[in-house]
Amino acid sequence: MTDTAARLLLLLSLLQSRPEWPGPDLAGRLGVSGRTVRRDVDRLRALGYPVDATKGRGAVYRLGAGTEPPPLLFDGEQAVAVALALQLAPQTVTGSAEAAARALTTIRQVMPARLRHKIDTMQVTTVANSWEFLARPVDAAVLDAVSDAVRRREVIRFDYHGDNSLDRRSDRRAGEAEAWSPPLRVEPHRLLVWSGRWYLVAWDLDGGAWRTFRVDRIAPKMRTGLRFTPRALPAADIAEYVRCQVDRGDTADDWACYGEAILETPASLVARWAPGGAIVEDLGPNRCRLTMGAWSWIGLAALFGTFEADFEVVGPPELLDACAALARRYAAVRDRPDD
């Protein structure tokens, strides 16, 4: 934000904080000259804010009278960003749809007419189970508890569920209960969203190491009230750190077809590019096990082939058959005579 923009926001905040402001007082609070105050007031008026002022060197400023609150200080791009964010929020956070809709309505009411029209044209319809590898949405109350602990730098205790074994996923599909770990105590440092999934980067107090947790698998317990001193993060680029983590708490989503293969390529590379919800197990410097799901066996076979690495199918037989069918299909394309 530029100095001018920051000063305008502060000026608007001051004008809203009390009925009237003498010009010299505003200049003193803003650290500028009276002339700059007058120019900033003109800028606010140009943006649609009704600012009244008495004439003369001892001018007194106040927001104009009226029942409607002053319009928000958004430009067109910001208005579009806010409208999109509020409409997409329910896609990753359950229980937020009503609050997001009310927030968008409130913001719309205090925007200038030209921006209200702009966000009215940005109506977004989200579709579940689309082509994207969408994650299970995070409960709004859980996200609030975790983000509050991050903000307060407070140790958080929670139960954590999920198991990376294919057998356990099959059991869950059959209706059996998910596996829960013993309660964990961590220092929460950073929240991150990647591929529609919320992750928490935290220091595991019992394990003495950095860990990455899927927030949708966290069940917070009572607040601890224990504050901690932030540690140096495990990487300068925390987003890249999470993307390349093999053990980041992912479990495969509910797809019709699941398969497993051994790939002759580094696990960190596969973790970086595998679809959301895929499970990667490090088997050595240039070898890993990848388990993931897809909409069809042919689709799953094609996904395994996207890593440009030799691989061996572990199972099930349907995946091996799909690889053979896909190979024949590609071979037919290669051998087709040119027109």
Tab-separated table of C-alpha atoms in Angstrom:
chain	number	residue	atom	x	y	z
A	1	MET	CA	0.000	0.000	0.000
A	2	THR	CA	1.361	3.454	-0.894
A	3	ASP	CA	1.833	6.174	1.734
A	4	THR	CA	-1.033	8.141	0.197
A	5	ALA	CA	-3.429	5.190	0.281
A	6	ALA	CA	-2.475	4.354	3.872
A	7	ARG	CA	-2.971	7.981	4.874
A	8	LEU	CA	-6.401	8.084	3.209
A	9	LEU	CA	-7.487	5.019	5.162
A	10	LEU	CA	-6.269	6.600	8.398
A	11	LEU	CA	-8.004	9.878	7.559
A	12	LEU	CA	-11.269	8.049	6.895
A	13	SER	CA	-10.920	6.151	10.160
A	14	LEU	CA	-10.357	9.391	12.078
A	15	LEU	CA	-13.371	11.057	10.494
A	16	GLN	CA	-15.518	8.095	11.477
A	17	SER	CA	-14.255	8.075	15.064
A	18	ARG	CA	-15.843	11.377	16.163
A	19	PRO	CA	-18.332	13.958	14.777
A	20	GLU	CA	-15.885	16.757	13.937
A	21	TRP	CA	-12.169	17.231	13.424
A	22	PRO	CA	-10.395	20.626	13.330
A	23	GLY	CA	-7.996	20.792	10.405
A	24	PRO	CA	-4.868	21.335	12.539
A	25	ASP	CA	-5.752	18.292	14.668
A	26	LEU	CA	-6.097	16.105	11.576
A	27	ALA	CA	-2.819	17.421	10.194
A	28	GLY	CA	-1.117	16.597	13.479
A	29	ARG	CA	-2.516	13.059	13.650
A	30	LEU	CA	-1.579	12.406	10.025
A	31	GLY	CA	1.817	14.083	10.262
A	32	VAL	CA	1.213	16.278	7.204
A	33	SER	CA	0.497	19.911	6.386
A	34	GLY	CA	-2.936	21.519	6.278
A	35	ARG	CA	-2.657	21.689	2.492
A	36	THR	CA	-2.130	17.914	2.302
A	37	VAL	CA	-5.182	17.374	4.503
A	38	ARG	CA	-7.284	19.441	2.091
A	39	ARG	CA	-5.964	17.450	-0.876
A	40	ASP	CA	-6.689	14.150	0.878
A	41	VAL	CA	-10.219	15.304	1.674
A	42	ASP	CA	-10.691	16.101	-2.010
A	43	ARG	CA	-9.473	12.581	-2.859
A	44	LEU	CA	-12.038	11.059	-0.494
A	45	ARG	CA	-14.782	13.154	-2.072
A	46	ALA	CA	-13.715	11.963	-5.523
A	47	LEU	CA	-14.108	8.390	-4.270
A	48	GLY	CA	-17.662	9.137	-3.144
A	49	TYR	CA	-17.148	9.928	0.557
A	50	PRO	CA	-19.317	12.869	1.705
A	51	VAL	CA	-16.856	15.024	3.686
A	52	ASP	CA	-18.107	18.451	4.792
A	53	ALA	CA	-15.786	21.282	5.805
A	54	THR	CA	-16.154	24.807	7.125
A	55	LYS	CA	-14.309	27.516	5.205
A	56	GLY	CA	-11.177	29.291	6.350
A	57	ARG	CA	-7.804	28.372	7.769
A	58	GLY	CA	-9.381	26.837	10.886
A	59	ALA	CA	-11.577	24.504	8.886
A	60	VAL	CA	-13.485	21.767	10.691
A	61	TYR	CA	-14.083	18.473	8.878
A	62	ARG	CA	-16.828	15.921	9.342
A	63	LEU	CA	-18.446	13.142	7.392
A	64	GLY	CA	-21.621	14.297	5.684
A	65	ALA	CA	-24.961	13.652	7.333
A	66	GLY	CA	-27.146	10.822	6.089
A	67	THR	CA	-28.592	7.486	7.065
A	68	GLU	CA	-26.319	5.443	4.806
A	69	PRO	CA	-22.765	4.707	5.940
A	70	PRO	CA	-20.000	6.034	3.711
A	71	PRO	CA	-18.954	3.811	0.803
A	72	LEU	CA	-15.997	1.499	1.286
A	73	LEU	CA	-12.606	2.460	-0.094
A	74	PHE	CA	-12.397	-0.208	-2.797
A	75	ASP	CA	-11.316	0.124	-6.401
A	76	GLY	CA	-12.870	-2.043	-9.102
A	77	GLU	CA	-10.314	-4.852	-8.865
A	78	GLN	CA	-10.631	-5.006	-5.083
A	79	ALA	CA	-14.423	-5.138	-5.304
A	80	VAL	CA	-14.236	-8.098	-7.690
A	81	ALA	CA	-11.704	-9.857	-5.441
A	82	VAL	CA	-13.920	-9.446	-2.362
A	83	ALA	CA	-17.033	-10.638	-4.199
A	84	LEU	CA	-15.243	-13.729	-5.545
A	85	ALA	CA	-13.636	-14.587	-2.201
A	86	LEU	CA	-16.935	-14.432	-0.315
A	87	GLN	CA	-18.750	-16.531	-2.904
A	88	LEU	CA	-15.998	-19.178	-3.023
A	89	ALA	CA	-15.459	-19.377	0.753
A	90	PRO	CA	-18.206	-22.014	1.345
A	91	GLN	CA	-16.407	-24.343	-1.078
A	92	THR	CA	-13.595	-24.949	1.421
A	93	VAL	CA	-15.216	-23.998	4.743
A	94	THR	CA	-18.474	-25.634	5.839
A	95	GLY	CA	-20.959	-23.521	7.761
A	96	SER	CA	-19.730	-20.298	6.155
A	97	ALA	CA	-22.295	-19.955	3.357
A	98	GLU	CA	-24.830	-17.872	5.270
A	99	ALA	CA	-22.210	-15.661	6.916
A	100	ALA	CA	-20.431	-15.100	3.595
A	101	ALA	CA	-23.710	-14.168	1.892
A	102	ARG	CA	-24.570	-11.707	4.662
A	103	ALA	CA	-21.061	-10.218	4.518
A	104	LEU	CA	-21.326	-9.735	0.775
A	105	THR	CA	-24.723	-8.043	1.198
A	106	THR	CA	-23.355	-5.738	3.899
A	107	ILE	CA	-20.313	-4.777	1.866
A	108	ARG	CA	-22.434	-4.214	-1.212
A	109	GLN	CA	-24.676	-1.758	0.679
A	110	VAL	CA	-21.774	0.522	1.582
A	111	MET	CA	-20.108	0.526	-1.828
A	112	PRO	CA	-20.465	3.307	-4.392
A	113	ALA	CA	-23.062	2.568	-7.086
A	114	ARG	CA	-20.466	1.857	-9.785
A	115	LEU	CA	-18.864	-0.868	-7.629
A	116	ARG	CA	-22.200	-2.347	-6.542
A	117	HIS	CA	-22.989	-2.932	-10.207
A	118	LYS	CA	-19.570	-4.505	-10.734
A	119	ILE	CA	-19.937	-7.092	-7.965
A	120	ASP	CA	-23.563	-7.770	-8.948
A	121	THR	CA	-22.223	-9.061	-12.268
A	122	MET	CA	-19.801	-11.410	-10.466
A	123	GLN	CA	-22.284	-14.127	-9.533
A	124	VAL	CA	-20.445	-17.433	-9.146
A	125	THR	CA	-21.983	-20.889	-8.996
A	126	THR	CA	-19.748	-23.583	-7.508
A	127	VAL	CA	-20.264	-27.198	-8.522
A	128	ALA	CA	-19.373	-30.085	-6.231
A	129	ASN	CA	-17.679	-33.209	-7.637
A	130	SER	CA	-16.382	-31.349	-10.659
A	131	TRP	CA	-13.218	-32.148	-12.629
A	132	GLU	CA	-11.130	-30.579	-9.871
A	133	PHE	CA	-9.736	-32.717	-7.060
A	134	LEU	CA	-11.770	-30.946	-4.426
A	135	ALA	CA	-11.079	-31.455	-0.742
A	136	ARG	CA	-13.531	-32.098	2.028
A	137	PRO	CA	-14.505	-28.621	3.346
A	138	VAL	CA	-13.170	-27.501	6.707
A	139	ASP	CA	-15.626	-26.869	9.541
A	140	ALA	CA	-15.824	-23.125	10.184
A	141	ALA	CA	-15.597	-23.571	13.966
A	142	VAL	CA	-12.456	-25.711	13.650
A	143	LEU	CA	-10.823	-23.231	11.291
A	144	ASP	CA	-11.673	-20.398	13.673
A	145	ALA	CA	-10.155	-22.239	16.643
A	146	VAL	CA	-6.956	-23.102	14.775
A	147	SER	CA	-6.505	-19.645	13.242
A	148	ASP	CA	-7.114	-18.047	16.643
A	149	ALA	CA	-4.379	-20.223	18.160
A	150	VAL	CA	-2.011	-19.178	15.364
A	151	ARG	CA	-2.832	-15.517	15.944
A	152	ARG	CA	-2.513	-15.749	19.733
A	153	ARG	CA	0.641	-17.895	19.542
A	154	GLU	CA	-1.019	-20.382	21.830
A	155	VAL	CA	-0.261	-24.092	22.107
A	156	ILE	CA	-3.206	-26.071	20.771
A	157	ARG	CA	-4.295	-29.601	21.700
A	158	PHE	CA	-6.308	-31.668	19.256
A	159	ASP	CA	-7.280	-35.148	18.179
A	160	TYR	CA	-6.160	-36.042	14.675
A	161	HIS	CA	-7.787	-38.666	12.492
A	162	GLY	CA	-6.889	-40.366	9.255
A	163	ASP	CA	-4.725	-43.269	8.171
A	164	ASN	CA	-2.658	-43.483	5.001
A	165	SER	CA	-3.262	-47.180	4.326
A	166	LEU	CA	-5.378	-48.281	1.395
A	167	ASP	CA	-6.954	-50.977	3.582
A	168	ARG	CA	-8.104	-48.357	6.090
A	169	ARG	CA	-9.640	-46.287	3.291
A	170	SER	CA	-11.500	-49.341	2.086
A	171	ASP	CA	-12.743	-49.903	5.641
A	172	ARG	CA	-13.992	-46.331	5.823
A	173	ARG	CA	-15.897	-46.765	2.594
A	174	ALA	CA	-17.485	-49.809	4.218
A	175	GLY	CA	-18.654	-47.617	7.071
A	176	GLU	CA	-16.063	-48.407	9.752
A	177	ALA	CA	-14.798	-45.668	12.066
A	178	GLU	CA	-11.705	-43.693	11.155
A	179	ALA	CA	-8.481	-44.114	13.128
A	180	TRP	CA	-7.729	-41.388	15.673
A	181	SER	CA	-4.268	-40.594	16.981
A	182	PRO	CA	-3.640	-39.829	20.678
A	183	PRO	CA	-4.138	-36.113	21.462
A	184	LEU	CA	-1.374	-33.938	20.050
A	185	ARG	CA	0.185	-30.755	21.459
A	186	VAL	CA	1.618	-28.394	18.884
A	187	GLU	CA	2.776	-24.824	18.447
A	188	PRO	CA	0.696	-23.606	15.462
A	189	HIS	CA	2.708	-21.299	13.226
A	190	ARG	CA	1.054	-20.970	9.837
A	191	LEU	CA	-2.173	-21.814	7.983
A	192	LEU	CA	-2.007	-22.462	4.254
A	193	VAL	CA	-4.506	-23.367	1.533
A	194	TRP	CA	-3.326	-25.508	-1.360
A	195	SER	CA	-5.451	-27.319	-3.936
A	196	GLY	CA	-8.558	-26.472	-1.924
A	197	ARG	CA	-7.135	-28.045	1.245
A	198	TRP	CA	-6.321	-26.257	4.498
A	199	TYR	CA	-3.005	-27.169	6.124
A	200	LEU	CA	-1.491	-26.226	9.470
A	201	VAL	CA	2.300	-26.006	9.777
A	202	ALA	CA	3.159	-26.580	13.433
A	203	TRP	CA	5.918	-27.656	15.792
A	204	ASP	CA	5.041	-30.987	17.394
A	205	LEU	CA	5.973	-30.599	21.062
A	206	ASP	CA	5.951	-34.324	21.768
A	207	GLY	CA	7.732	-35.365	18.576
A	208	GLY	CA	10.174	-32.441	18.593
A	209	ALA	CA	9.793	-31.778	14.866
A	210	TRP	CA	7.916	-29.733	12.298
A	211	ARG	CA	4.743	-31.350	11.011
A	212	THR	CA	2.027	-30.486	8.521
A	213	PHE	CA	-1.592	-31.328	9.374
A	214	ARG	CA	-4.768	-31.345	7.306
A	215	VAL	CA	-7.127	-28.971	9.146
A	216	ASP	CA	-10.210	-30.952	8.114
A	217	ARG	CA	-8.800	-33.863	10.161
A	218	ILE	CA	-8.299	-31.809	13.328
A	219	ALA	CA	-10.693	-31.923	16.299
A	220	PRO	CA	-9.577	-29.169	18.734
A	221	LYS	CA	-9.824	-29.783	22.466
A	222	MET	CA	-10.088	-27.195	25.239
A	223	ARG	CA	-7.798	-24.170	25.001
A	224	THR	CA	-4.486	-24.527	26.814
A	225	GLY	CA	-3.748	-20.857	27.520
A	226	LEU	CA	-0.031	-21.668	27.032
A	227	ARG	CA	1.773	-19.101	24.898
A	228	PHE	CA	4.886	-19.888	22.877
A	229	THR	CA	7.715	-17.952	21.242
A	230	PRO	CA	7.608	-18.349	17.448
A	231	ARG	CA	10.346	-20.494	15.940
A	232	ALA	CA	12.115	-19.960	12.634
A	233	LEU	CA	9.949	-21.640	10.001
A	234	PRO	CA	11.333	-24.803	8.386
A	235	ALA	CA	11.654	-23.076	4.999
A	236	ALA	CA	11.691	-19.563	3.581
A	237	ASP	CA	8.925	-20.509	1.119
A	238	ILE	CA	6.382	-22.190	3.393
A	239	ALA	CA	3.997	-22.895	0.496
A	240	GLU	CA	6.679	-24.823	-1.391
A	241	TYR	CA	7.576	-26.612	1.841
A	242	VAL	CA	4.017	-27.892	2.270
A	243	ARG	CA	3.634	-28.845	-1.395
A	244	CYS	CA	6.761	-31.001	-1.272
A	245	GLN	CA	5.936	-32.697	2.042
A	246	VAL	CA	5.362	-36.409	1.652
A	247	ASP	CA	3.672	-36.731	5.046
A	248	ARG	CA	1.304	-33.761	5.125
A	249	GLY	CA	-1.751	-35.611	6.377
A	250	ASP	CA	-3.402	-36.275	3.039
A	251	THR	CA	-5.643	-39.268	2.489
A	252	ALA	CA	-7.276	-40.160	-0.791
A	253	ASP	CA	-10.673	-38.635	-1.463
A	254	ASP	CA	-13.822	-40.549	-2.294
A	255	TRP	CA	-13.214	-41.619	-5.884
A	256	ALA	CA	-14.742	-44.583	-7.684
A	257	CYS	CA	-11.332	-46.095	-8.460
A	258	TYR	CA	-8.195	-46.359	-6.296
A	259	GLY	CA	-4.796	-47.673	-7.316
A	260	GLU	CA	-1.211	-47.962	-6.134
A	261	ALA	CA	2.107	-47.981	-7.991
A	262	ILE	CA	5.855	-47.747	-7.378
A	263	LEU	CA	7.410	-44.832	-9.290
A	264	GLU	CA	11.105	-44.498	-10.112
A	265	THR	CA	11.315	-40.812	-9.197
A	266	PRO	CA	11.803	-38.770	-5.984
A	267	ALA	CA	8.903	-38.669	-3.536
A	268	SER	CA	9.203	-34.892	-3.099
A	269	LEU	CA	8.670	-34.383	-6.837
A	270	VAL	CA	5.610	-36.637	-6.885
A	271	ALA	CA	4.184	-34.952	-3.774
A	272	ARG	CA	4.591	-31.573	-5.466
A	273	TRP	CA	2.604	-32.512	-8.568
A	274	ALA	CA	0.279	-35.319	-7.494
A	275	PRO	CA	-3.445	-34.490	-7.433
A	276	GLY	CA	-4.830	-33.287	-4.126
A	277	GLY	CA	-5.503	-36.170	-1.768
A	278	ALA	CA	-2.880	-38.472	-3.287
A	279	ILE	CA	-0.642	-40.324	-0.819
A	280	VAL	CA	3.106	-40.499	-1.384
A	281	GLU	CA	5.482	-42.772	0.523
A	282	ASP	CA	9.237	-42.212	0.255
A	283	LEU	CA	11.045	-45.478	-0.588
A	284	GLY	CA	14.498	-44.049	-1.279
A	285	PRO	CA	16.339	-41.249	-3.118
A	286	ASN	CA	14.608	-41.902	-6.458
A	287	ARG	CA	11.753	-44.232	-5.602
A	288	CYS	CA	8.328	-43.781	-4.044
A	289	ARG	CA	4.921	-45.382	-3.647
A	290	LEU	CA	1.935	-43.401	-4.933
A	291	THR	CA	-1.684	-44.144	-4.039
A	292	MET	CA	-4.478	-42.067	-5.540
A	293	GLY	CA	-7.991	-42.175	-6.910
A	294	ALA	CA	-9.745	-41.124	-10.103
A	295	TRP	CA	-13.115	-41.176	-11.850
A	296	SER	CA	-12.252	-44.267	-13.978
A	297	TRP	CA	-9.532	-46.907	-14.279
A	298	ILE	CA	-8.381	-45.485	-17.609
A	299	GLY	CA	-8.270	-42.018	-16.055
A	300	LEU	CA	-6.245	-43.350	-13.121
A	301	ALA	CA	-3.786	-45.125	-15.439
A	302	ALA	CA	-3.313	-41.893	-17.368
A	303	LEU	CA	-2.587	-39.972	-14.158
A	304	PHE	CA	0.197	-42.361	-13.204
A	305	GLY	CA	1.745	-41.804	-16.620
A	306	THR	CA	1.933	-38.035	-16.216
A	307	PHE	CA	5.034	-38.206	-13.988
A	308	GLU	CA	7.351	-39.170	-16.898
A	309	ALA	CA	8.832	-41.990	-14.817
A	310	ASP	CA	8.902	-45.746	-15.046
A	311	PHE	CA	6.406	-47.313	-12.675
A	312	GLU	CA	5.213	-50.704	-11.487
A	313	VAL	CA	1.549	-51.265	-10.704
A	314	VAL	CA	1.008	-52.734	-7.242
A	315	GLY	CA	-2.731	-53.090	-7.629
A	316	PRO	CA	-5.525	-53.661	-8.081
A	317	PRO	CA	-5.747	-55.768	-11.267
A	318	GLU	CA	-8.196	-53.283	-12.805
A	319	LEU	CA	-5.445	-50.639	-12.837
A	320	LEU	CA	-3.025	-52.999	-14.566
A	321	ASP	CA	-5.675	-53.843	-17.188
A	322	ALA	CA	-6.346	-50.134	-17.710
A	323	CYS	CA	-2.632	-49.465	-18.276
A	324	ALA	CA	-2.575	-52.191	-20.938
A	325	ALA	CA	-5.702	-50.783	-22.598
A	326	LEU	CA	-4.243	-47.290	-22.559
A	327	ALA	CA	-0.969	-48.554	-24.035
A	328	ARG	CA	-2.858	-50.173	-26.922
A	329	ARG	CA	-4.834	-46.985	-27.471
A	330	TYR	CA	-1.691	-44.827	-27.586
A	331	ALA	CA	0.089	-47.347	-29.820
A	332	ALA	CA	-2.806	-47.184	-32.275
A	333	VAL	CA	-2.432	-43.410	-32.414
A	334	ARG	CA	1.315	-43.759	-33.066
A	335	ASP	CA	0.845	-46.378	-35.807
A	336	ARG	CA	-2.019	-44.611	-37.558
A	337	PRO	CA	-0.908	-43.707	-41.113
A	338	ASP	CA	-0.676	-40.010	-41.893
A	339	ASP	CA	-3.595	-38.581	-43.851
